[in-house]
Amino acid sequence: MASKAIAIVAGVGPGTGASVARKFAAAYPVVLMARNPSNYESLVEEINKSGGKAMGISTDVSSPEDMKKAFGQIEQEYKGAPIAAAVFNASGRFVRKPLLDMSVEDIGASWEVSCKGAFLFAQHTLPSLLKHAEDSSAKYPPTLIFTGATASVKANALMSSFATAKFAMRALSTSIAKEFAPKGVHVAHAVIDGVIDIPRTKEWLKDMPPEAKIGADDIAETYWNLHLQSKRCFTNEIDIRPMLEKW
Amino acid sequence: MASKAIAIVAGVGPGTGASVARKFAAAYPVVLMARNPSNYESLVEEINKSGGKAMGISTDVSSPEDMKKAFGQIEQEYKGAPIAAAVFNASGRFVRKPLLDMSVEDIGASWEVSCKGAFLFAQHTLPSLLKHAEDSSAKYPPTLIFTGATASVKANALMSSFATAKFAMRALSTSIAKEFAPKGVHVAHAVIDGVIDIPRTKEWLKDMPPEAKIGADDIAETYWNLHLQSKRCFTNEIDIRPMLEKW
Amino acid sequence: MASKAIAIVAGVGPGTGASVARKFAAAYPVVLMARNPSNYESLVEEINKSGGKAMGISTDVSSPEDMKKAFGQIEQEYKGAPIAAAVFNASGRFVRKPLLDMSVEDIGASWEVSCKGAFLFAQHTLPSLLKHAEDSSAKYPPTLIFTGATASVKANALMSSFATAKFAMRALSTSIAKEFAPKGVHVAHAVIDGVIDIPRTKEWLKDMPPEAKIGADDIAETYWNLHLQSKRCFTNEIDIRPMLEKW
Amino acid sequence: MASKAIAIVAGVGPGTGASVARKFAAAYPVVLMARNPSNYESLVEEINKSGGKAMGISTDVSSPEDMKKAFGQIEQEYKGAPIAAAVFNASGRFVRKPLLDMSVEDIGASWEVSCKGAFLFAQHTLPSLLKHAEDSSAKYPPTLIFTGATASVKANALMSSFATAKFAMRALSTSIAKEFAPKGVHVAHAVIDGVIDIPRTKEWLKDMPPEAKIGADDIAETYWNLHLQSKRCFTNEIDIRPMLEKW
């Protein structure tokens, strides 16, 4: 009998990651990854108390060693479990700086997470996503989602640190989609084009109505709906913006 | 008290249009438009028999007079009703021809439906979509969806008839989205990048598994999920392809 | 012996068209097309007086009859001459209007010139461009250039009239490029992303330095350089903006 | 009096880099950078013998230390010289591999050169490019060109190593263009979409006519023409392909 499939969310903070975790926890045991345990501890508790099943893992997605260890823990907990959904929502440090003021670290910092981290996440999840694709009892095609941003498609002045990393992640997502779709894995890239309404952005756009920001729970709904898509209807890229966004 | 909102689908044939009509009929009275009544008659009957409410209108979406008359009929039937969802799924005749073999009619035929027809459809539906946006009892933001194709983003050799029209429709969709999103209307453009599994394409890719074609019902699910998106999470463009598509 | 190749510029006004005509007149007899003879008369005189050779033809590029007549005149003047370069620089009337205020004429006006006109121009010039491609004494590959705009790639609010037409023209250009490049015709689309410095825009950006506008002669230089590209180096799309443009 | 401006080409091998160096050497003293001196030695000699002026520097563009040393050498040789043109043509090692067979090194190798190297090159050249922008005797606006590839805009299966790096470089180029164009530096990104005819590709497409490959000298012509563009006509992106390319 096939083990029960799980979902994994990397980059869980108080915003999109938490909403996505809550949403997918209604259907699957979820694994939450964040560098800082304080980012997932209360959420793990909340999910476990409300009838779901969650575990948190402290890991730096850009570290091959950390990731190996993290997925070892998952294997220990969910031996041989296929992955129904894997969401890469981590974002690295980035600077908004004139090019001549940037350091070598600045150009690489964002890439470490958005490209190398996304690559490591894909490598660790794809074998189990493929396993789910072959499981005839699977309800929905296994889904691998990458959270992008405006900077995934627009490279503005002073934004080279973030944009180079996000353009790279978008390329990674597309390349993986083309390689793994024929094997049944649904890969999608979301261009989150606007400010997400999270504690950190509380003071932003504060004179505007709520529709000026993107709802984190709403993103989670959209990600869930991507997961529901059948093998005969894969969406590989969507954009998301609030109704009051200028674009 | 607000009239009950309706949904309108233009371009109902045996494929996407019918699936979309069926899906939205579960929530709204639906109006089905097609040039040829045989394209909607049995579907109208089916919906009405199974507890939904449907009416069919024979109209040429590219004709201002026809469209005026059609929307007059809708007004008569559903006086003052807001529109919850409007889906433009019509596609005109197009040719696949060397440029030097094309006639002036050839370059315009597809545009007549995909751009002028889409424009007329938008003009006739937007006032009632706006009405729905202002209705505080509305469950979901009013949604205007345009069905695009591979040719909306790729202009291949011999495909200028179709691609010029589909590129134009995509521009129309984006321009409308930018004008009407701040007023609460969710406008989305779907790039259907693959062969849809409909009677007309039965012989295509017949040596391939079902996952080589897009399911019409699956498109309808995705359109419905676009409709469910909140004002804090509008997707303006999605692509759709089957898992076995090369792209 | 091969007839001397000619160049044709459609859409000659006091801006880009005139500059392009002057530039290409240094190498080829040029045919200038405009709806209004006052747009080319003095330029034709200027070119003919300064050692070049020019003829003007009053034509509406969107009229199949006019275009047939115009190319009949060219054939009469330059019997069997190959075309070395053909530049489509015409732009139709367009409106900047809320969608609900637009007429059916508004949505079609710009398309008439930018898509139908461009199509007719391509059909009339391609046979002679192909002839030049086969002429082993031809100095440069025959070149067909379409002048696009910001609206060729961005469809802003209120701009659907212009953007639908320009998106369509871009699709036309790409489709033609893919069909005719293998036959030796170099097709290029220029995205002119900024205000061109012409009499009509004199009052625009007047508090800004000259580098806030695009120079018409500079566009002509760039078009000429596209023409010089060899068969082993075709550019199919370029963007052009002034150094002070925000984009 | 202003020092004579120089040109710098990074990534000189037997193909594009050499052609670009030769072309720009007709106007400026040139500095050629390559990891392996054998890549530039004979070319330096050739240029110096034929009346130009060239120096070669062995450097790893992805190494901050190497680059600092290299630009120290340039400063020593051409004290305070503005840079008229800087061309980044280097490309790193990349693999064509299934994602699950890739190592962490594989995903980063190409980025090291195409993004970090391009960033270092930009940081080292921009101060002197800006100096040229302020020099009223400068003939053409200072130009910074990045050589991209098909993978800069298309991320195919098995190509994530190369595509993530090239997408990143394209973002870098655009971000720099937006920051530095207003200061007078012309930044351009070239999408080289096809096989370049160089010794290494001799056996590729060997049954096809020469027009199936891109000529390195032809790319150099196009780069030179980008350099000639005025401040009122900056092209920020061009594509280049041979006439027989499918795209």
mmCIF file of C-alpha atoms in Angstrom, chain A:
data_model
loop_
_atom_site.group_PDB
_atom_site.id
_atom_site.type_symbol
_atom_site.label_atom_id
_atom_site.label_comp_id
_atom_site.label_asym_id
_atom_site.label_seq_id
_atom_site.Cartn_x
_atom_site.Cartn_y
_atom_site.Cartn_z
ATOM 1 C CA MET A 1 0.000 0.000 0.000
ATOM 2 C CA ALA A 2 1.286 3.430 -0.802
ATOM 3 C CA SER A 3 2.289 5.645 2.087
ATOM 4 C CA LYS A 4 0.116 8.670 2.527
ATOM 5 C CA ALA A 5 1.425 11.533 0.463
ATOM 6 C CA ILE A 6 2.758 14.629 2.154
ATOM 7 C CA ALA A 7 3.214 18.291 1.273
ATOM 8 C CA ILE A 8 6.318 20.362 1.875
ATOM 9 C CA VAL A 9 6.551 24.116 2.091
ATOM 10 C CA ALA A 10 9.931 25.812 2.159
ATOM 11 C CA GLY A 11 10.101 29.405 3.277
ATOM 12 C CA VAL A 12 7.437 29.566 5.929
ATOM 13 C CA GLY A 13 7.117 32.933 7.562
ATOM 14 C CA PRO A 14 4.131 34.901 8.778
ATOM 15 C CA GLY A 15 2.859 35.447 5.203
ATOM 16 C CA THR A 16 2.412 33.354 2.105
ATOM 17 C CA GLY A 17 4.269 30.354 3.458
ATOM 18 C CA ALA A 18 2.039 30.075 6.525
ATOM 19 C CA SER A 19 -1.135 30.464 4.477
ATOM 20 C CA VAL A 20 -0.001 27.854 1.993
ATOM 21 C CA ALA A 21 0.926 25.495 4.810
ATOM 22 C CA ARG A 22 -2.474 25.900 6.459
ATOM 23 C CA LYS A 23 -4.270 25.332 3.175
ATOM 24 C CA PHE A 24 -2.382 22.205 2.187
ATOM 25 C CA ALA A 25 -2.540 20.890 5.766
ATOM 26 C CA ALA A 26 -6.256 20.370 5.267
ATOM 27 C CA ALA A 27 -5.392 17.620 2.814
ATOM 28 C CA TYR A 28 -1.902 16.375 3.601
ATOM 29 C CA PRO A 29 0.521 16.073 6.478
ATOM 30 C CA VAL A 30 2.756 19.085 5.969
ATOM 31 C CA VAL A 31 6.428 19.714 6.505
ATOM 32 C CA LEU A 32 7.342 23.341 7.110
ATOM 33 C CA MET A 33 10.838 24.578 6.487
ATOM 34 C CA ALA A 34 12.318 27.839 7.634
ATOM 35 C CA ARG A 35 15.695 28.971 8.763
ATOM 36 C CA ASN A 36 14.314 30.262 12.041
ATOM 37 C CA PRO A 37 12.102 27.869 14.087
ATOM 38 C CA SER A 38 10.135 30.840 15.425
ATOM 39 C CA ASN A 39 8.757 31.143 11.928
ATOM 40 C CA TYR A 40 6.927 27.830 12.094
ATOM 41 C CA GLU A 41 6.644 26.724 15.712
ATOM 42 C CA SER A 42 3.288 28.240 16.541
ATOM 43 C CA LEU A 43 1.926 27.244 13.150
ATOM 44 C CA VAL A 44 3.000 23.621 13.613
ATOM 45 C CA GLU A 45 1.234 23.645 16.952
ATOM 46 C CA GLU A 46 -1.865 25.266 15.474
ATOM 47 C CA ILE A 47 -2.103 22.688 12.692
ATOM 48 C CA ASN A 48 -1.499 19.735 14.978
ATOM 49 C CA LYS A 49 -4.100 20.980 17.452
ATOM 50 C CA SER A 50 -6.724 21.541 14.818
ATOM 51 C CA GLY A 51 -6.662 18.009 13.481
ATOM 52 C CA GLY A 52 -3.939 18.318 10.890
ATOM 53 C CA LYS A 53 -0.431 16.999 11.009
ATOM 54 C CA ALA A 54 2.620 19.181 10.749
ATOM 55 C CA MET A 55 6.319 19.096 11.478
ATOM 56 C CA GLY A 56 8.781 21.941 11.261
ATOM 57 C CA ILE A 57 12.386 21.727 10.189
ATOM 58 C CA SER A 58 14.933 24.426 10.688
ATOM 59 C CA THR A 59 17.038 24.541 7.579
ATOM 60 C CA ASP A 60 18.904 26.878 5.306
ATOM 61 C CA VAL A 61 17.573 25.957 1.856
ATOM 62 C CA SER A 62 20.757 27.196 0.240
ATOM 63 C CA SER A 63 22.916 24.773 2.166
ATOM 64 C CA PRO A 64 23.339 21.335 0.549
ATOM 65 C CA GLU A 65 24.226 19.875 3.915
ATOM 66 C CA ASP A 66 21.237 21.387 5.687
ATOM 67 C CA MET A 67 18.911 20.230 2.950
ATOM 68 C CA LYS A 68 20.307 16.712 2.996
ATOM 69 C CA LYS A 69 19.764 16.611 6.727
ATOM 70 C CA ALA A 70 16.275 18.076 6.456
ATOM 71 C CA PHE A 71 15.153 15.543 3.898
ATOM 72 C CA GLY A 72 16.723 12.813 5.997
ATOM 73 C CA GLN A 73 14.437 13.887 8.859
ATOM 74 C CA ILE A 74 11.450 13.829 6.525
ATOM 75 C CA GLU A 75 12.346 10.343 5.366
ATOM 76 C CA GLN A 76 12.625 9.225 8.954
ATOM 77 C CA GLU A 77 9.213 10.643 9.811
ATOM 78 C CA TYR A 78 7.398 9.721 6.569
ATOM 79 C CA LYS A 79 9.314 6.707 5.326
ATOM 80 C CA GLY A 80 8.958 6.384 1.556
ATOM 81 C CA ALA A 81 6.072 8.812 1.389
ATOM 82 C CA PRO A 82 5.356 10.299 -1.987
ATOM 83 C CA ILE A 83 5.127 14.090 -2.160
ATOM 84 C CA ALA A 84 1.809 15.448 -3.413
ATOM 85 C CA ALA A 85 2.852 19.079 -3.342
ATOM 86 C CA ALA A 86 6.061 20.976 -2.819
ATOM 87 C CA VAL A 87 6.045 24.752 -2.600
ATOM 88 C CA PHE A 88 9.224 26.759 -2.730
ATOM 89 C CA ASN A 89 8.448 30.062 -1.141
ATOM 90 C CA ALA A 90 11.828 31.048 0.278
ATOM 91 C CA SER A 91 13.456 34.322 -0.633
ATOM 92 C CA GLY A 92 16.935 35.414 0.230
ATOM 93 C CA ARG A 93 18.343 38.656 1.500
ATOM 94 C CA PHE A 94 18.479 41.245 -1.200
ATOM 95 C CA VAL A 95 19.652 44.773 -1.448
ATOM 96 C CA ARG A 96 18.271 47.754 -3.291
ATOM 97 C CA LYS A 97 21.429 49.557 -4.195
ATOM 98 C CA PRO A 98 23.195 51.457 -6.942
ATOM 99 C CA LEU A 99 25.287 48.956 -8.855
ATOM 100 C CA LEU A 100 28.535 50.648 -7.933
ATOM 101 C CA ASP A 101 27.749 50.345 -4.225
ATOM 102 C CA MET A 102 27.066 46.623 -4.373
ATOM 103 C CA SER A 103 29.455 44.023 -3.039
ATOM 104 C CA VAL A 104 30.131 40.621 -4.565
ATOM 105 C CA GLU A 105 28.097 39.204 -1.693
ATOM 106 C CA ASP A 106 25.197 41.433 -2.653
ATOM 107 C CA ILE A 107 24.964 40.038 -6.184
ATOM 108 C CA GLY A 108 25.073 36.484 -4.907
ATOM 109 C CA ALA A 109 23.000 36.588 -1.730
ATOM 110 C CA SER A 110 19.627 36.457 -3.364
ATOM 111 C CA TRP A 111 20.760 33.835 -5.884
ATOM 112 C CA GLU A 112 21.881 31.534 -3.058
ATOM 113 C CA VAL A 113 18.281 31.110 -1.965
ATOM 114 C CA SER A 114 16.200 31.806 -5.080
ATOM 115 C CA CYS A 115 18.255 29.735 -7.484
ATOM 116 C CA LYS A 116 20.554 27.404 -5.581
ATOM 117 C CA GLY A 117 17.996 26.853 -2.827
ATOM 118 C CA ALA A 118 15.225 26.285 -5.354
ATOM 119 C CA PHE A 119 17.463 23.852 -7.212
ATOM 120 C CA LEU A 120 18.239 21.891 -4.045
ATOM 121 C CA PHE A 121 14.568 21.871 -3.094
ATOM 122 C CA ALA A 122 13.649 20.561 -6.549
ATOM 123 C CA GLN A 123 16.316 17.882 -6.440
ATOM 124 C CA HIS A 124 15.190 16.661 -3.031
ATOM 125 C CA THR A 125 11.475 16.676 -3.795
ATOM 126 C CA LEU A 126 11.345 15.487 -7.402
ATOM 127 C CA PRO A 127 12.045 11.794 -6.715
ATOM 128 C CA SER A 128 9.078 11.684 -4.329
ATOM 129 C CA LEU A 129 6.957 13.844 -6.617
ATOM 130 C CA LEU A 130 7.675 11.325 -9.382
ATOM 131 C CA LYS A 131 6.659 8.547 -7.036
ATOM 132 C CA HIS A 132 3.321 10.277 -6.525
ATOM 133 C CA ALA A 133 2.941 10.661 -10.282
ATOM 134 C CA GLU A 134 3.184 6.901 -10.626
ATOM 135 C CA ASP A 135 0.752 6.231 -7.825
ATOM 136 C CA SER A 136 -2.554 5.439 -9.493
ATOM 137 C CA SER A 137 -4.408 6.251 -6.295
ATOM 138 C CA ALA A 138 -3.091 9.811 -6.283
ATOM 139 C CA LYS A 139 -5.949 12.262 -6.329
ATOM 140 C CA TYR A 140 -4.159 15.113 -8.117
ATOM 141 C CA PRO A 141 -0.948 15.312 -10.094
ATOM 142 C CA PRO A 142 2.055 16.068 -7.908
ATOM 143 C CA THR A 143 2.739 19.767 -7.954
ATOM 144 C CA LEU A 144 5.916 21.777 -7.573
ATOM 145 C CA ILE A 145 5.310 25.505 -7.189
ATOM 146 C CA PHE A 146 7.847 28.319 -7.131
ATOM 147 C CA THR A 147 6.927 31.723 -5.735
ATOM 148 C CA GLY A 148 8.252 34.486 -7.977
ATOM 149 C CA ALA A 149 7.860 38.234 -7.878
ATOM 150 C CA THR A 150 7.599 41.302 -10.067
ATOM 151 C CA ALA A 151 11.371 41.060 -10.314
ATOM 152 C CA SER A 152 11.007 37.667 -12.009
ATOM 153 C CA VAL A 153 9.972 39.456 -15.183
ATOM 154 C CA LYS A 154 11.054 43.083 -14.700
ATOM 155 C CA ALA A 155 14.578 44.138 -13.855
ATOM 156 C CA ASN A 156 14.392 47.658 -12.540
ATOM 157 C CA ALA A 157 17.228 50.007 -11.691
ATOM 158 C CA LEU A 158 18.887 49.220 -8.338
ATOM 159 C CA MET A 159 17.197 45.825 -8.271
ATOM 160 C CA SER A 160 19.858 43.684 -9.916
ATOM 161 C CA SER A 161 20.462 41.647 -6.776
ATOM 162 C CA PHE A 162 16.869 40.482 -6.563
ATOM 163 C CA ALA A 163 16.043 40.435 -10.284
ATOM 164 C CA THR A 164 19.024 38.338 -11.358
ATOM 165 C CA ALA A 165 18.057 35.746 -8.744
ATOM 166 C CA LYS A 166 14.362 35.771 -9.573
ATOM 167 C CA PHE A 167 14.937 35.643 -13.349
ATOM 168 C CA ALA A 168 17.170 32.641 -12.681
ATOM 169 C CA MET A 169 14.493 30.921 -10.602
ATOM 170 C CA ARG A 170 11.952 31.460 -13.342
ATOM 171 C CA ALA A 171 14.308 29.816 -15.842
ATOM 172 C CA LEU A 172 14.815 26.944 -13.425
ATOM 173 C CA SER A 173 11.071 26.483 -13.033
ATOM 174 C CA THR A 174 10.467 26.415 -16.781
ATOM 175 C CA SER A 175 13.323 24.036 -17.455
ATOM 176 C CA ILE A 176 12.084 21.662 -14.767
ATOM 177 C CA ALA A 177 8.524 21.931 -16.078
ATOM 178 C CA LYS A 178 9.643 20.911 -19.545
ATOM 179 C CA GLU A 179 11.667 17.997 -18.242
ATOM 180 C CA PHE A 180 9.182 16.656 -15.706
ATOM 181 C CA ALA A 181 5.738 17.434 -17.102
ATOM 182 C CA PRO A 182 5.978 14.442 -19.476
ATOM 183 C CA LYS A 183 6.606 12.354 -16.360
ATOM 184 C CA GLY A 184 3.486 13.697 -14.715
ATOM 185 C CA VAL A 185 4.805 16.405 -12.416
ATOM 186 C CA HIS A 186 2.986 19.724 -12.578
ATOM 187 C CA VAL A 187 5.471 22.578 -12.191
ATOM 188 C CA ALA A 188 4.214 26.131 -11.844
ATOM 189 C CA HIS A 189 5.779 29.535 -11.354
ATOM 190 C CA ALA A 190 3.766 32.327 -9.753
ATOM 191 C CA VAL A 191 4.640 35.945 -10.478
ATOM 192 C CA ILE A 192 3.459 37.709 -7.330
ATOM 193 C CA ASP A 193 3.208 41.227 -8.720
ATOM 194 C CA GLY A 194 2.389 43.458 -5.773
ATOM 195 C CA VAL A 195 2.763 43.917 -2.057
ATOM 196 C CA ILE A 196 1.584 40.971 0.040
ATOM 197 C CA ASP A 197 -0.336 41.930 3.158
ATOM 198 C CA ILE A 198 1.849 40.587 5.938
ATOM 199 C CA PRO A 199 3.038 42.006 9.271
ATOM 200 C CA ARG A 200 6.255 43.296 7.683
ATOM 201 C CA THR A 201 4.338 45.372 5.111
ATOM 202 C CA LYS A 202 1.799 46.732 7.575
ATOM 203 C CA GLU A 203 2.937 50.307 7.128
ATOM 204 C CA TRP A 204 3.108 50.130 3.347
ATOM 205 C CA LEU A 205 0.245 51.574 1.333
ATOM 206 C CA LYS A 206 -1.535 52.234 4.616
ATOM 207 C CA ASP A 207 -3.665 55.009 3.163
ATOM 208 C CA MET A 208 -5.027 52.656 0.550
ATOM 209 C CA PRO A 209 -7.934 50.218 0.857
ATOM 210 C CA PRO A 210 -7.195 46.534 1.548
ATOM 211 C CA GLU A 211 -7.501 45.792 -2.167
ATOM 212 C CA ALA A 212 -4.171 47.510 -2.735
ATOM 213 C CA LYS A 213 -2.381 44.517 -1.279
ATOM 214 C CA ILE A 214 -2.362 40.825 -2.089
ATOM 215 C CA GLY A 215 -3.887 38.517 0.497
ATOM 216 C CA ALA A 216 -1.599 35.701 1.625
ATOM 217 C CA ASP A 217 -4.557 33.364 2.101
ATOM 218 C CA ASP A 218 -5.713 34.219 -1.403
ATOM 219 C CA ILE A 219 -2.368 33.208 -2.825
ATOM 220 C CA ALA A 220 -2.744 29.933 -0.931
ATOM 221 C CA GLU A 221 -6.151 29.376 -2.549
ATOM 222 C CA THR A 222 -4.647 29.940 -5.968
ATOM 223 C CA TYR A 223 -1.765 27.579 -5.260
ATOM 224 C CA TRP A 224 -4.246 24.964 -4.089
ATOM 225 C CA ASN A 225 -6.232 25.371 -7.277
ATOM 226 C CA LEU A 226 -3.071 24.922 -9.314
ATOM 227 C CA HIS A 227 -2.603 21.663 -7.430
ATOM 228 C CA LEU A 228 -6.104 20.535 -8.406
ATOM 229 C CA GLN A 229 -5.431 20.886 -12.121
ATOM 230 C CA SER A 230 -5.486 17.632 -14.030
ATOM 231 C CA LYS A 231 -2.808 16.156 -16.271
ATOM 232 C CA ARG A 232 -4.773 17.496 -19.184
ATOM 233 C CA CYS A 233 -4.579 21.070 -17.932
ATOM 234 C CA PHE A 234 -1.281 22.196 -16.454
ATOM 235 C CA THR A 235 -0.732 25.887 -15.845
ATOM 236 C CA ASN A 236 2.973 26.646 -15.788
ATOM 237 C CA GLU A 237 2.829 30.334 -15.048
ATOM 238 C CA ILE A 238 0.335 32.659 -13.451
ATOM 239 C CA ASP A 239 0.556 36.240 -12.338
ATOM 240 C CA ILE A 240 -1.146 37.519 -9.213
ATOM 241 C CA ARG A 241 -1.874 41.110 -8.289
ATOM 242 C CA PRO A 242 -4.394 42.983 -6.167
ATOM 243 C CA MET A 243 -7.192 44.816 -7.950
ATOM 244 C CA LEU A 244 -5.653 48.214 -7.196
ATOM 245 C CA GLU A 245 -2.196 47.392 -8.538
ATOM 246 C CA LYS A 246 -0.740 49.524 -11.322
ATOM 247 C CA TRP A 247 1.167 47.356 -13.777
#
